[in-house]
Amino acid sequence: MTAPWTPALPDGDAPIYERLVEALRADVASGALAAGTRLPPQRDLAHRLGLGLGTVTRAYVEAEKAGLVSAHVGRGSFVNAPGAIASPRRREGPINLAQNVALNWPAARAIGETMQRLRRRPDLAEHLDYAPAAGLERHRRAAAAWLARSAGFETADWTRLACCAGAQQGLALAFGAAVRPGDVVLCEASTFHGVKALATHAGYRLQGVAMDDEGAIPEALEDAARRTGARVVALLPTLQNPTGRIMSLARREAIVAIARRLDLTLIEDDIYGAYAPGAPPPLAMLAPERTFHVSGVSKTLAPGLRAGFVLAPSEAALERILDTMRAIAYAPPGFGMLIAGQWIEDGTADAILAEILEETAARVALARSVLGHALAPPASPTVPHLWLPMGELEAERLAGRALRGGAEVTPPAAPIVEPGLVTGVRLALGAASDRVELEQGLRIVAAALADVDERSRPVI
C-alpha cells in the first residue's frame, strides 16, 4: 500500500498554509505526486504534520484555486495533470476563442516560489523608487537576453532598449517616436486590432497592404509607399496577427531593400517570435538602422506581468521614446519586470515557455483534427492563433452562429484595415481553460461553419 503524502514544508517566513501549497506544487512538478493521486483527508494531514485543521483546509482551497488539485465532494481532492486542467473553475459565459492570451497555469505554478526568492533579494526595495526612464539596467539586460534566447534576436543591444508596461505601450512609444498625427502608416491589410486602436487614438492614418501566404507583398508595399508618401511601415513578420503567417528570409530581405531604397522606418511587432523556433531573423537584425523592435512577455510568460520592451534603431530614436515615457508615465513600472527578469535570469522563463509551447502544440493538433482543411495550414506547429479564411459576410455569419452556440471568436471586422483583401475568422487557442473546453468550443465553430457553408450554397 502506498504511504500517504507527507510533505516537507520549505523554510521561510511565509504563512504555513502558503508553504504547504508550495510543497504540494514542488511534489507535483517533480513527479512525486502523479496526476490523479488522492490527497490525504485534511484532518489526517493536519494530525501528521502537527498543524491546525484550518491551516490545512486553507492550503487545500488555495491549491484548488491555483489549479493544482480538483476537489470532489464526498471523494476528496485529487492531483491535476499539468495542462489537462488549467483552471479548476471555468468562467461564466461563452467559451473564449477570441482573446489571444498565454496559458497562465505554468506561470501560476511558479509564482509562489518566485515571490519567496524575491523577498530575499537585496535590491527588492529599490523597485519602490522611480526607475530610470528606460528601466533598470538589470532589467534591460535581462530583456535583451530573453530576445536573443526566445526569438533569435541575437544582436539585441540592451543599451538601445527601453522597458515599458507591455508590448502595446511599446508600440505606442515606437509610433510616437516615428509618426506624427495625420501621417499615413502602412501595415498589413488585416492587422493586430491594437494597432488600429492606437492609430484611431493618436490620429494616424492606416493604409493596408495586400498580402499573400508570407504576409505583406513587397511590390504592393512599394506601390503604397510611393502613392501615399508614407514614411513608416508597421509589420508583424512572425506569426502575423490575425493570419498566423511567417515571412521567409527572402521576403524580409525584399522588404528591407524597399525600406532602404525609399528611406522608410520599420516598426516590427515580434510579440509571437518565441512561438516560432527557427523562424528567420527579425527585421531589426536585417535593418538595425531603421527598425523599432517591439516585444514583451505577456504572450509567452503571463499576461498580467505587463512587461514589454522596445528597441530603438539609434540613440536619437531612443531619446524620443524616453521623452514620451517621461511625459506619459515618468518611468516604466518595476515590479512586472522584476518578476520577468528573475525568471529570465534563473531559467524559470525557459521552463514556462517550454511548457506553453508543448501545450500549444497539442491545442493546434486538436484544432486541426476538429476543423481540418477549413483552417489555413499553420506556419508553425506552436502558433497560438489559427486562421479560417473566408469572405466578410461568411465570417460575420460564422461568428454570430458560434456565439449563439456558446463560443466567442475574434470579431471578424476587428483586424481589417483594407476591406476585401484578407478576411476570415481568427481562433485564439490560449484562453480556453483546458483542452476539453477548447474542443467543445472548436466543435461549436465546426457546426457553425457547416451551417454557414450550407447557407452559402446557391439555390437552384
CSV table of C-alpha atoms in Angstrom, one decimal:
chain,number,residue,atom,x,y,z
A,1,MET,CA,0.0,0.0,0.0
A,2,THR,CA,1.4,3.4,-0.9
A,3,ALA,CA,2.2,5.7,2.0
A,4,PRO,CA,0.0,8.8,2.3
A,5,TRP,CA,1.5,12.0,1.1
A,6,THR,CA,3.5,13.7,3.9
A,7,PRO,CA,5.2,16.9,2.6
A,8,ALA,CA,8.3,18.6,3.8
A,9,LEU,CA,7.4,22.2,4.4
A,10,PRO,CA,10.0,24.6,2.9
A,11,ASP,CA,11.7,27.1,5.3
A,12,GLY,CA,10.8,30.8,5.2
A,13,ASP,CA,8.7,33.5,6.7
A,14,ALA,CA,5.6,32.8,4.6
A,15,PRO,CA,2.4,31.6,6.3
A,16,ILE,CA,2.3,27.9,6.9
A,17,TYR,CA,-0.6,27.3,4.5
A,18,GLU,CA,1.4,29.0,1.7
A,19,ARG,CA,4.4,26.8,2.4
A,20,LEU,CA,2.2,23.8,2.3
A,21,VAL,CA,0.9,24.8,-1.1
A,22,GLU,CA,4.5,25.3,-2.3
A,23,ALA,CA,5.4,21.8,-1.1
A,24,LEU,CA,2.4,20.4,-3.0
A,25,ARG,CA,3.4,22.4,-6.1
A,26,ALA,CA,7.0,21.1,-5.9
A,27,ASP,CA,5.9,17.5,-5.5
A,28,VAL,CA,3.6,17.7,-8.4
A,29,ALA,CA,6.3,19.3,-10.6
A,30,SER,CA,8.9,16.7,-9.6
A,31,GLY,CA,6.5,13.8,-10.2
A,32,ALA,CA,6.4,12.7,-6.6
A,33,LEU,CA,2.7,13.2,-6.8
A,34,ALA,CA,1.3,11.8,-10.0
A,35,ALA,CA,-1.8,13.1,-11.7
A,36,GLY,CA,-4.9,11.5,-10.2
A,37,THR,CA,-3.3,10.9,-6.8
A,38,ARG,CA,-5.8,11.4,-4.0
A,39,LEU,CA,-4.5,13.7,-1.3
A,40,PRO,CA,-4.9,12.7,2.4
A,41,PRO,CA,-8.0,13.9,4.2
A,42,GLN,CA,-7.4,17.3,5.6
A,43,ARG,CA,-7.8,16.2,9.2
A,44,ASP,CA,-5.3,13.3,8.8
A,45,LEU,CA,-2.7,15.5,7.2
A,46,ALA,CA,-3.1,18.1,9.9
A,47,HIS,CA,-2.6,15.5,12.6
A,48,ARG,CA,0.6,14.0,10.9
A,49,LEU,CA,2.1,17.5,10.4
A,50,GLY,CA,1.1,18.9,13.8
A,51,LEU,CA,-0.9,21.7,12.2
A,52,GLY,CA,-4.3,23.2,12.8
A,53,LEU,CA,-7.1,21.8,10.6
A,54,GLY,CA,-7.9,25.4,9.4
A,55,THR,CA,-4.4,25.8,8.1
A,56,VAL,CA,-4.6,22.6,6.0
A,57,THR,CA,-8.1,23.4,4.8
A,58,ARG,CA,-6.9,26.8,3.6
A,59,ALA,CA,-3.9,25.2,1.8
A,60,TYR,CA,-6.3,22.8,0.0
A,61,VAL,CA,-8.5,25.7,-1.0
A,62,GLU,CA,-5.6,27.7,-2.3
A,63,ALA,CA,-4.2,24.7,-4.2
A,64,GLU,CA,-7.6,24.2,-5.9
A,65,LYS,CA,-7.6,27.9,-6.9
A,66,ALA,CA,-4.2,27.5,-8.4
A,67,GLY,CA,-5.3,24.5,-10.4
A,68,LEU,CA,-3.1,22.0,-8.6
A,69,VAL,CA,-5.9,19.9,-7.4
A,70,SER,CA,-9.6,19.2,-8.1
A,71,ALA,CA,-11.9,18.8,-5.1
A,72,HIS,CA,-14.9,16.4,-5.3
A,73,VAL,CA,-17.5,16.4,-2.5
A,74,GLY,CA,-17.6,13.0,-0.8
A,75,ARG,CA,-14.5,11.8,-2.7
A,76,GLY,CA,-11.6,14.1,-1.7
A,77,SER,CA,-9.0,16.2,-3.5
A,78,PHE,CA,-7.1,14.8,-6.5
A,79,VAL,CA,-3.9,16.0,-8.2
A,80,ASN,CA,-4.5,17.5,-11.6
A,81,ALA,CA,-2.4,16.6,-14.7
A,82,PRO,CA,-0.3,19.6,-15.8
A,83,GLY,CA,-2.1,21.0,-18.8
A,84,ALA,CA,-5.1,18.7,-18.6
A,85,ILE,CA,-6.9,21.1,-16.2
A,86,ALA,CA,-5.6,24.6,-16.4
A,87,SER,CA,-8.2,26.1,-14.1
A,88,PRO,CA,-10.5,24.4,-11.7
A,89,ARG,CA,-13.2,26.9,-12.3
A,90,ARG,CA,-14.3,27.9,-15.7
A,91,ARG,CA,-15.5,31.4,-16.5
A,92,GLU,CA,-19.2,32.0,-17.0
A,93,GLY,CA,-20.4,32.8,-20.5
A,94,PRO,CA,-19.3,31.6,-23.9
A,95,ILE,CA,-16.1,29.6,-24.5
A,96,ASN,CA,-13.4,32.2,-25.2
A,97,LEU,CA,-11.7,31.7,-28.6
A,98,ALA,CA,-11.4,35.4,-29.1
A,99,GLN,CA,-8.8,36.5,-26.6
A,100,ASN,CA,-5.2,35.8,-27.6
A,101,VAL,CA,-3.6,35.2,-24.2
A,102,ALA,CA,-0.8,33.0,-23.0
A,103,LEU,CA,-1.7,29.9,-21.0
A,104,ASN,CA,-1.3,31.1,-17.4
A,105,TRP,CA,-1.1,27.9,-15.4
A,106,PRO,CA,2.7,27.3,-15.9
A,107,ALA,CA,3.4,30.8,-14.5
A,108,ALA,CA,0.8,30.3,-11.8
A,109,ARG,CA,2.7,27.2,-10.6
A,110,ALA,CA,6.0,29.1,-10.4
A,111,ILE,CA,4.9,32.4,-8.9
A,112,GLY,CA,4.7,31.3,-5.3
A,113,GLU,CA,8.3,30.1,-5.1
A,114,THR,CA,9.4,33.2,-7.1
A,115,MET,CA,7.9,35.5,-4.6
A,116,GLN,CA,9.8,33.7,-1.9
A,117,ARG,CA,13.1,34.3,-3.8
A,118,LEU,CA,12.2,37.9,-4.5
A,119,ARG,CA,11.7,38.5,-0.8
A,120,ARG,CA,15.3,37.6,-0.2
A,121,ARG,CA,16.7,39.8,-2.9
A,122,PRO,CA,18.8,42.7,-1.5
A,123,ASP,CA,17.6,45.1,-4.3
A,124,LEU,CA,13.9,44.4,-3.7
A,125,ALA,CA,13.2,47.8,-2.0
A,126,GLU,CA,14.8,49.6,-4.9
A,127,HIS,CA,11.8,48.7,-7.0
A,128,LEU,CA,9.7,51.0,-4.8
A,129,ASP,CA,11.6,54.0,-6.3
A,130,TYR,CA,11.2,55.6,-9.7
A,131,ALA,CA,13.2,53.7,-12.3
A,132,PRO,CA,15.2,55.5,-14.9
A,133,ALA,CA,13.1,56.3,-18.0
A,134,ALA,CA,14.5,53.3,-19.9
A,135,GLY,CA,14.2,51.0,-16.9
A,136,LEU,CA,16.8,49.5,-14.6
A,137,GLU,CA,19.9,48.3,-16.3
A,138,ARG,CA,19.5,44.8,-14.8
A,139,HIS,CA,16.0,44.6,-16.4
A,140,ARG,CA,17.2,45.9,-19.7
A,141,ARG,CA,20.0,43.4,-19.9
A,142,ALA,CA,17.6,40.6,-19.0
A,143,ALA,CA,15.1,41.7,-21.7
A,144,ALA,CA,17.9,41.7,-24.3
A,145,ALA,CA,19.0,38.2,-23.2
A,146,TRP,CA,15.4,37.0,-23.5
A,147,LEU,CA,15.0,38.4,-27.0
A,148,ALA,CA,18.2,36.5,-28.0
A,149,ARG,CA,17.2,33.2,-26.4
A,150,SER,CA,13.5,33.1,-27.2
A,151,ALA,CA,13.1,34.8,-30.5
A,152,GLY,CA,16.5,34.6,-32.2
A,153,PHE,CA,17.3,38.3,-31.9
A,154,GLU,CA,21.0,37.5,-31.2
A,155,THR,CA,22.2,41.1,-31.7
A,156,ALA,CA,19.7,42.8,-29.3
A,157,ASP,CA,21.6,45.7,-27.7
A,158,TRP,CA,20.4,46.4,-24.2
A,159,THR,CA,21.8,50.0,-24.4
A,160,ARG,CA,19.1,50.8,-27.0
A,161,LEU,CA,16.3,49.0,-25.3
A,162,ALA,CA,13.6,50.6,-23.1
A,163,CYS,CA,11.3,48.7,-20.7
A,164,CYS,CA,7.7,49.6,-20.7
A,165,ALA,CA,4.2,48.4,-19.5
A,166,GLY,CA,3.6,45.7,-22.1
A,167,ALA,CA,4.1,45.5,-25.8
A,168,GLN,CA,1.0,47.6,-26.5
A,169,GLN,CA,2.7,50.5,-24.7
A,170,GLY,CA,5.9,49.6,-26.6
A,171,LEU,CA,4.0,50.1,-29.9
A,172,ALA,CA,2.7,53.4,-28.7
A,173,LEU,CA,6.2,54.6,-27.8
A,174,ALA,CA,7.6,53.4,-31.2
A,175,PHE,CA,4.8,55.1,-33.1
A,176,GLY,CA,5.2,58.2,-31.1
A,177,ALA,CA,8.9,58.4,-31.9
A,178,ALA,CA,8.4,57.8,-35.7
A,179,VAL,CA,4.9,59.1,-36.6
A,180,ARG,CA,3.1,62.4,-36.3
A,181,PRO,CA,-0.7,62.8,-36.1
A,182,GLY,CA,-2.2,62.8,-39.6
A,183,ASP,CA,0.7,60.8,-41.1
A,184,VAL,CA,0.0,57.6,-43.2
A,185,VAL,CA,1.3,54.4,-41.7
A,186,LEU,CA,1.5,51.3,-43.9
A,187,CYS,CA,0.6,47.9,-42.4
A,188,GLU,CA,-0.9,44.5,-43.5
A,189,ALA,CA,-4.4,44.6,-45.0
A,190,SER,CA,-5.6,42.8,-41.8
A,191,THR,CA,-3.5,43.6,-38.7
A,192,PHE,CA,-3.5,43.5,-34.9
A,193,HIS,CA,-6.5,45.3,-33.6
A,194,GLY,CA,-4.2,47.1,-31.1
A,195,VAL,CA,-2.5,48.9,-34.0
A,196,LYS,CA,-5.9,50.0,-35.2
A,197,ALA,CA,-6.9,51.3,-31.8
A,198,LEU,CA,-3.6,53.1,-31.4
A,199,ALA,CA,-4.0,54.8,-34.8
A,200,THR,CA,-7.5,55.9,-34.0
A,201,HIS,CA,-6.5,57.3,-30.7
A,202,ALA,CA,-3.4,59.1,-31.9
A,203,GLY,CA,-4.7,60.3,-35.3
A,204,TYR,CA,-2.6,58.2,-37.6
A,205,ARG,CA,-4.0,57.1,-41.0
A,206,LEU,CA,-3.5,53.3,-41.6
A,207,GLN,CA,-3.2,52.1,-45.2
A,208,GLY,CA,-3.5,48.3,-45.6
A,209,VAL,CA,-1.1,46.5,-48.0
A,210,ALA,CA,-2.1,43.4,-49.9
A,211,MET,CA,-0.8,40.1,-48.5
A,212,ASP,CA,-0.1,36.6,-49.6
A,213,ASP,CA,0.9,33.4,-47.7
A,214,GLU,CA,4.1,35.2,-46.4
A,215,GLY,CA,2.5,38.4,-45.3
A,216,ALA,CA,2.8,41.9,-46.9
A,217,ILE,CA,3.7,41.7,-50.6
A,218,PRO,CA,6.8,43.8,-51.4
A,219,GLU,CA,5.5,45.2,-54.7
A,220,ALA,CA,2.3,46.3,-53.0
A,221,LEU,CA,4.2,47.8,-50.2
A,222,GLU,CA,6.4,49.8,-52.5
A,223,ASP,CA,3.5,51.0,-54.6
A,224,ALA,CA,1.6,52.1,-51.5
A,225,ALA,CA,4.6,54.0,-50.1
A,226,ARG,CA,5.1,55.9,-53.4
A,227,ARG,CA,1.4,56.6,-53.8
A,228,THR,CA,0.7,57.8,-50.3
A,229,GLY,CA,4.0,59.3,-49.3
A,230,ALA,CA,4.1,57.1,-46.2
A,231,ARG,CA,7.4,57.0,-44.3
A,232,VAL,CA,6.6,54.4,-41.7
A,233,VAL,CA,5.6,50.7,-42.1
A,234,ALA,CA,4.3,48.6,-39.2
A,235,LEU,CA,4.5,44.8,-39.7
A,236,LEU,CA,4.2,41.5,-37.8
A,237,PRO,CA,6.7,39.3,-39.8
A,238,THR,CA,6.5,36.2,-37.5
A,239,LEU,CA,3.1,34.6,-36.9
A,240,GLN,CA,1.2,37.6,-38.2
A,241,ASN,CA,-1.8,38.5,-36.2
A,242,PRO,CA,-4.5,37.6,-37.2
A,243,THR,CA,-3.4,35.2,-40.0
A,244,GLY,CA,-0.5,33.4,-38.3
A,245,ARG,CA,1.7,33.7,-41.4
A,246,ILE,CA,5.5,33.9,-41.4
A,247,MET,CA,7.7,35.9,-43.7
A,248,SER,CA,10.5,34.0,-45.3
A,249,LEU,CA,14.0,35.3,-45.2
A,250,ALA,CA,13.8,36.3,-48.8
A,251,ARG,CA,10.6,38.2,-48.2
A,252,ARG,CA,12.1,40.0,-45.2
A,253,GLU,CA,15.2,41.0,-47.3
A,254,ALA,CA,12.9,42.3,-50.0
A,255,ILE,CA,11.0,44.4,-47.5
A,256,VAL,CA,14.3,45.8,-46.1
A,257,ALA,CA,15.6,46.6,-49.6
A,258,ILE,CA,12.5,48.7,-50.3
A,259,ALA,CA,12.7,50.4,-46.9
A,260,ARG,CA,16.3,51.4,-47.6
A,261,ARG,CA,15.6,52.5,-51.2
A,262,LEU,CA,12.6,54.7,-50.1
A,263,ASP,CA,14.1,55.6,-46.6
A,264,LEU,CA,11.2,54.0,-44.7
A,265,THR,CA,11.1,53.4,-41.0
A,266,LEU,CA,10.0,49.9,-39.9
A,267,ILE,CA,8.1,49.2,-36.7
A,268,GLU,CA,8.3,45.4,-36.0
A,269,ASP,CA,5.9,43.7,-33.7
A,270,ASP,CA,7.6,40.5,-32.7
A,271,ILE,CA,5.4,39.5,-29.7
A,272,TYR,CA,4.9,36.0,-31.1
A,273,GLY,CA,8.5,35.3,-32.1
A,274,ALA,CA,9.0,32.8,-29.3
A,275,TYR,CA,6.2,30.6,-30.8
A,276,ALA,CA,8.1,30.0,-34.0
A,277,PRO,CA,11.5,28.5,-33.2
A,278,GLY,CA,13.7,28.6,-36.2
A,279,ALA,CA,11.9,31.4,-37.9
A,280,PRO,CA,14.0,33.8,-40.0
A,281,PRO,CA,15.8,36.6,-38.1
A,282,PRO,CA,13.8,39.7,-37.0
A,283,LEU,CA,13.7,42.7,-39.3
A,284,ALA,CA,15.7,44.5,-36.6
A,285,MET,CA,18.7,42.2,-37.3
A,286,LEU,CA,18.4,42.8,-41.0
A,287,ALA,CA,17.9,46.5,-40.9
A,288,PRO,CA,19.0,47.7,-37.4
A,289,GLU,CA,19.5,51.3,-38.6
A,290,ARG,CA,15.8,51.8,-39.3
A,291,THR,CA,13.8,49.3,-37.3
A,292,PHE,CA,11.9,49.8,-34.0
A,293,HIS,CA,11.6,46.3,-32.5
A,294,VAL,CA,8.7,45.7,-30.0
A,295,SER,CA,8.2,42.6,-27.9
A,296,GLY,CA,7.4,41.6,-24.3
A,297,VAL,CA,6.4,38.6,-22.1
A,298,SER,CA,2.6,38.9,-21.9
A,299,LYS,CA,2.2,36.3,-24.7
A,300,THR,CA,4.9,34.0,-23.5
A,301,LEU,CA,5.1,34.1,-19.7
A,302,ALA,CA,2.0,35.7,-18.2
A,303,PRO,CA,-0.5,38.3,-19.4
A,304,GLY,CA,-0.6,40.2,-16.1
A,305,LEU,CA,3.1,40.9,-15.9
A,306,ARG,CA,2.7,43.8,-18.4
A,307,ALA,CA,6.5,43.8,-19.1
A,308,GLY,CA,7.3,45.0,-22.6
A,309,PHE,CA,10.4,46.1,-24.5
A,310,VAL,CA,11.0,48.5,-27.4
A,311,LEU,CA,14.4,48.5,-29.0
A,312,ALA,CA,15.2,51.7,-30.9
A,313,PRO,CA,17.3,52.0,-34.1
A,314,SER,CA,19.5,54.8,-32.8
A,315,GLU,CA,20.4,56.8,-29.7
A,316,ALA,CA,18.3,59.7,-31.1
A,317,ALA,CA,15.3,57.5,-31.6
A,318,LEU,CA,15.7,56.0,-28.1
A,319,GLU,CA,15.8,59.5,-26.6
A,320,ARG,CA,12.5,60.3,-28.4
A,321,ILE,CA,11.0,57.2,-26.8
A,322,LEU,CA,12.2,58.2,-23.4
A,323,ASP,CA,10.8,61.8,-23.8
A,324,THR,CA,7.4,60.2,-24.4
A,325,MET,CA,7.9,57.8,-21.5
A,326,ARG,CA,8.7,60.7,-19.2
A,327,ALA,CA,5.6,62.6,-20.4
A,328,ILE,CA,3.0,59.8,-20.1
A,329,ALA,CA,4.4,57.7,-17.2
A,330,TYR,CA,7.6,59.2,-16.0
A,331,ALA,CA,9.2,55.8,-15.7
A,332,PRO,CA,8.3,52.2,-16.6
A,333,PRO,CA,6.8,50.1,-13.8
A,334,GLY,CA,9.3,48.0,-11.9
A,335,PHE,CA,7.6,45.0,-10.4
A,336,GLY,CA,6.4,43.3,-13.6
A,337,MET,CA,9.9,43.4,-15.0
A,338,LEU,CA,11.2,42.4,-11.5
A,339,ILE,CA,9.4,39.0,-11.8
A,340,ALA,CA,10.1,38.6,-15.5
A,341,GLY,CA,13.8,39.4,-15.0
A,342,GLN,CA,14.0,36.9,-12.1
A,343,TRP,CA,12.5,34.2,-14.3
A,344,ILE,CA,14.8,35.1,-17.3
A,345,GLU,CA,17.9,35.0,-15.1
A,346,ASP,CA,17.2,31.8,-13.2
A,347,GLY,CA,15.8,29.8,-16.2
A,348,THR,CA,12.2,29.7,-15.0
A,349,ALA,CA,11.2,31.7,-18.1
A,350,ASP,CA,12.6,29.0,-20.3
A,351,ALA,CA,10.8,26.3,-18.4
A,352,ILE,CA,7.5,28.2,-18.6
A,353,LEU,CA,7.9,28.8,-22.3
A,354,ALA,CA,8.7,25.2,-23.0
A,355,GLU,CA,5.6,24.1,-21.2
A,356,ILE,CA,3.5,26.6,-23.0
A,357,LEU,CA,4.9,25.5,-26.4
A,358,GLU,CA,4.2,21.9,-25.6
A,359,GLU,CA,0.6,22.6,-24.6
A,360,THR,CA,0.1,24.9,-27.6
A,361,ALA,CA,1.3,22.2,-30.0
A,362,ALA,CA,-1.3,19.9,-28.5
A,363,ARG,CA,-4.0,22.5,-28.9
A,364,VAL,CA,-3.0,23.2,-32.6
A,365,ALA,CA,-3.2,19.5,-33.3
A,366,LEU,CA,-6.6,19.3,-31.6
A,367,ALA,CA,-7.9,22.2,-33.7
A,368,ARG,CA,-6.7,20.6,-36.9
A,369,SER,CA,-8.4,17.4,-36.1
A,370,VAL,CA,-11.7,19.1,-35.5
A,371,LEU,CA,-11.6,21.8,-38.3
A,372,GLY,CA,-9.4,20.0,-40.8
A,373,HIS,CA,-8.9,21.7,-44.2
A,374,ALA,CA,-11.1,24.7,-43.2
A,375,LEU,CA,-8.1,26.0,-41.4
A,376,ALA,CA,-5.3,27.7,-43.2
A,377,PRO,CA,-2.2,25.5,-42.7
A,378,PRO,CA,-0.4,26.7,-39.6
A,379,ALA,CA,3.0,28.3,-40.3
A,380,SER,CA,4.3,26.8,-37.0
A,381,PRO,CA,3.1,23.8,-35.0
A,382,THR,CA,3.0,26.0,-31.9
A,383,VAL,CA,1.1,29.1,-33.3
A,384,PRO,CA,-1.2,30.4,-30.6
A,385,HIS,CA,-3.9,31.6,-33.1
A,386,LEU,CA,-5.3,29.9,-36.2
A,387,TRP,CA,-7.0,31.4,-39.3
A,388,LEU,CA,-10.2,30.4,-41.0
A,389,PRO,CA,-10.1,32.2,-44.4
A,390,MET,CA,-13.5,33.2,-45.8
A,391,GLY,CA,-15.4,36.2,-47.1
A,392,GLU,CA,-16.5,39.0,-44.8
A,393,LEU,CA,-20.2,38.1,-44.9
A,394,GLU,CA,-19.5,34.4,-44.2
A,395,ALA,CA,-17.1,35.4,-41.4
A,396,GLU,CA,-19.8,37.5,-39.7
A,397,ARG,CA,-22.3,34.7,-40.1
A,398,LEU,CA,-19.9,32.2,-38.6
A,399,ALA,CA,-19.1,34.5,-35.6
A,400,GLY,CA,-22.8,35.0,-34.9
A,401,ARG,CA,-23.8,31.4,-35.1
A,402,ALA,CA,-20.8,30.3,-33.0
A,403,LEU,CA,-21.7,32.9,-30.3
A,404,ARG,CA,-25.3,31.6,-30.2
A,405,GLY,CA,-23.9,28.1,-29.9
A,406,GLY,CA,-21.7,29.1,-26.9
A,407,ALA,CA,-18.3,30.0,-28.4
A,408,GLU,CA,-16.9,33.5,-28.9
A,409,VAL,CA,-14.4,34.1,-31.7
A,410,THR,CA,-12.5,37.3,-32.6
A,411,PRO,CA,-14.9,39.8,-34.3
A,412,PRO,CA,-14.2,39.4,-38.0
A,413,ALA,CA,-14.1,43.2,-38.6
A,414,ALA,CA,-11.6,43.8,-35.8
A,415,PRO,CA,-8.3,43.3,-37.8
A,416,ILE,CA,-9.5,44.6,-41.2
A,417,VAL,CA,-7.7,47.7,-42.4
A,418,GLU,CA,-8.3,47.4,-46.1
A,419,PRO,CA,-11.7,45.8,-46.8
A,420,GLY,CA,-11.9,42.9,-49.3
A,421,LEU,CA,-8.3,41.9,-49.3
A,422,VAL,CA,-7.7,39.5,-46.3
A,423,THR,CA,-10.8,38.4,-44.4
A,424,GLY,CA,-11.7,35.5,-42.2
A,425,VAL,CA,-12.0,34.4,-38.6
A,426,ARG,CA,-9.2,34.1,-36.1
A,427,LEU,CA,-9.3,31.4,-33.4
A,428,ALA,CA,-7.2,32.0,-30.3
A,429,LEU,CA,-6.2,28.8,-28.5
A,430,GLY,CA,-4.9,30.0,-25.2
A,431,ALA,CA,-7.9,31.4,-23.3
A,432,ALA,CA,-9.8,28.1,-23.0
A,433,SER,CA,-9.2,26.7,-19.6
A,434,ASP,CA,-8.3,23.2,-20.8
A,435,ARG,CA,-8.3,21.0,-23.9
A,436,VAL,CA,-11.8,19.7,-23.0
A,437,GLU,CA,-13.2,23.2,-23.1
A,438,LEU,CA,-11.2,24.0,-26.2
A,439,GLU,CA,-12.5,21.0,-28.1
A,440,GLN,CA,-16.1,21.9,-27.1
A,441,GLY,CA,-15.6,25.4,-28.4
A,442,LEU,CA,-13.9,24.2,-31.6
A,443,ARG,CA,-16.8,21.8,-32.3
A,444,ILE,CA,-19.3,24.7,-31.9
A,445,VAL,CA,-17.3,26.5,-34.5
A,446,ALA,CA,-17.2,23.5,-36.8
A,447,ALA,CA,-21.0,23.2,-36.5
A,448,ALA,CA,-21.4,26.9,-37.2
A,449,LEU,CA,-19.0,26.5,-40.2
A,450,ALA,CA,-21.1,23.7,-41.7
A,451,ASP,CA,-24.2,25.8,-41.4
A,452,VAL,CA,-22.6,28.8,-43.0
A,453,ASP,CA,-21.4,26.6,-45.8
A,454,GLU,CA,-24.9,25.2,-46.3
A,455,ARG,CA,-26.4,28.7,-46.4
A,456,SER,CA,-23.8,29.9,-48.8
A,457,ARG,CA,-24.7,27.4,-51.5
A,458,PRO,CA,-26.7,28.8,-54.4
A,459,VAL,CA,-30.3,27.9,-54.6
A,460,ILE,CA,-31.2,26.1,-57.8
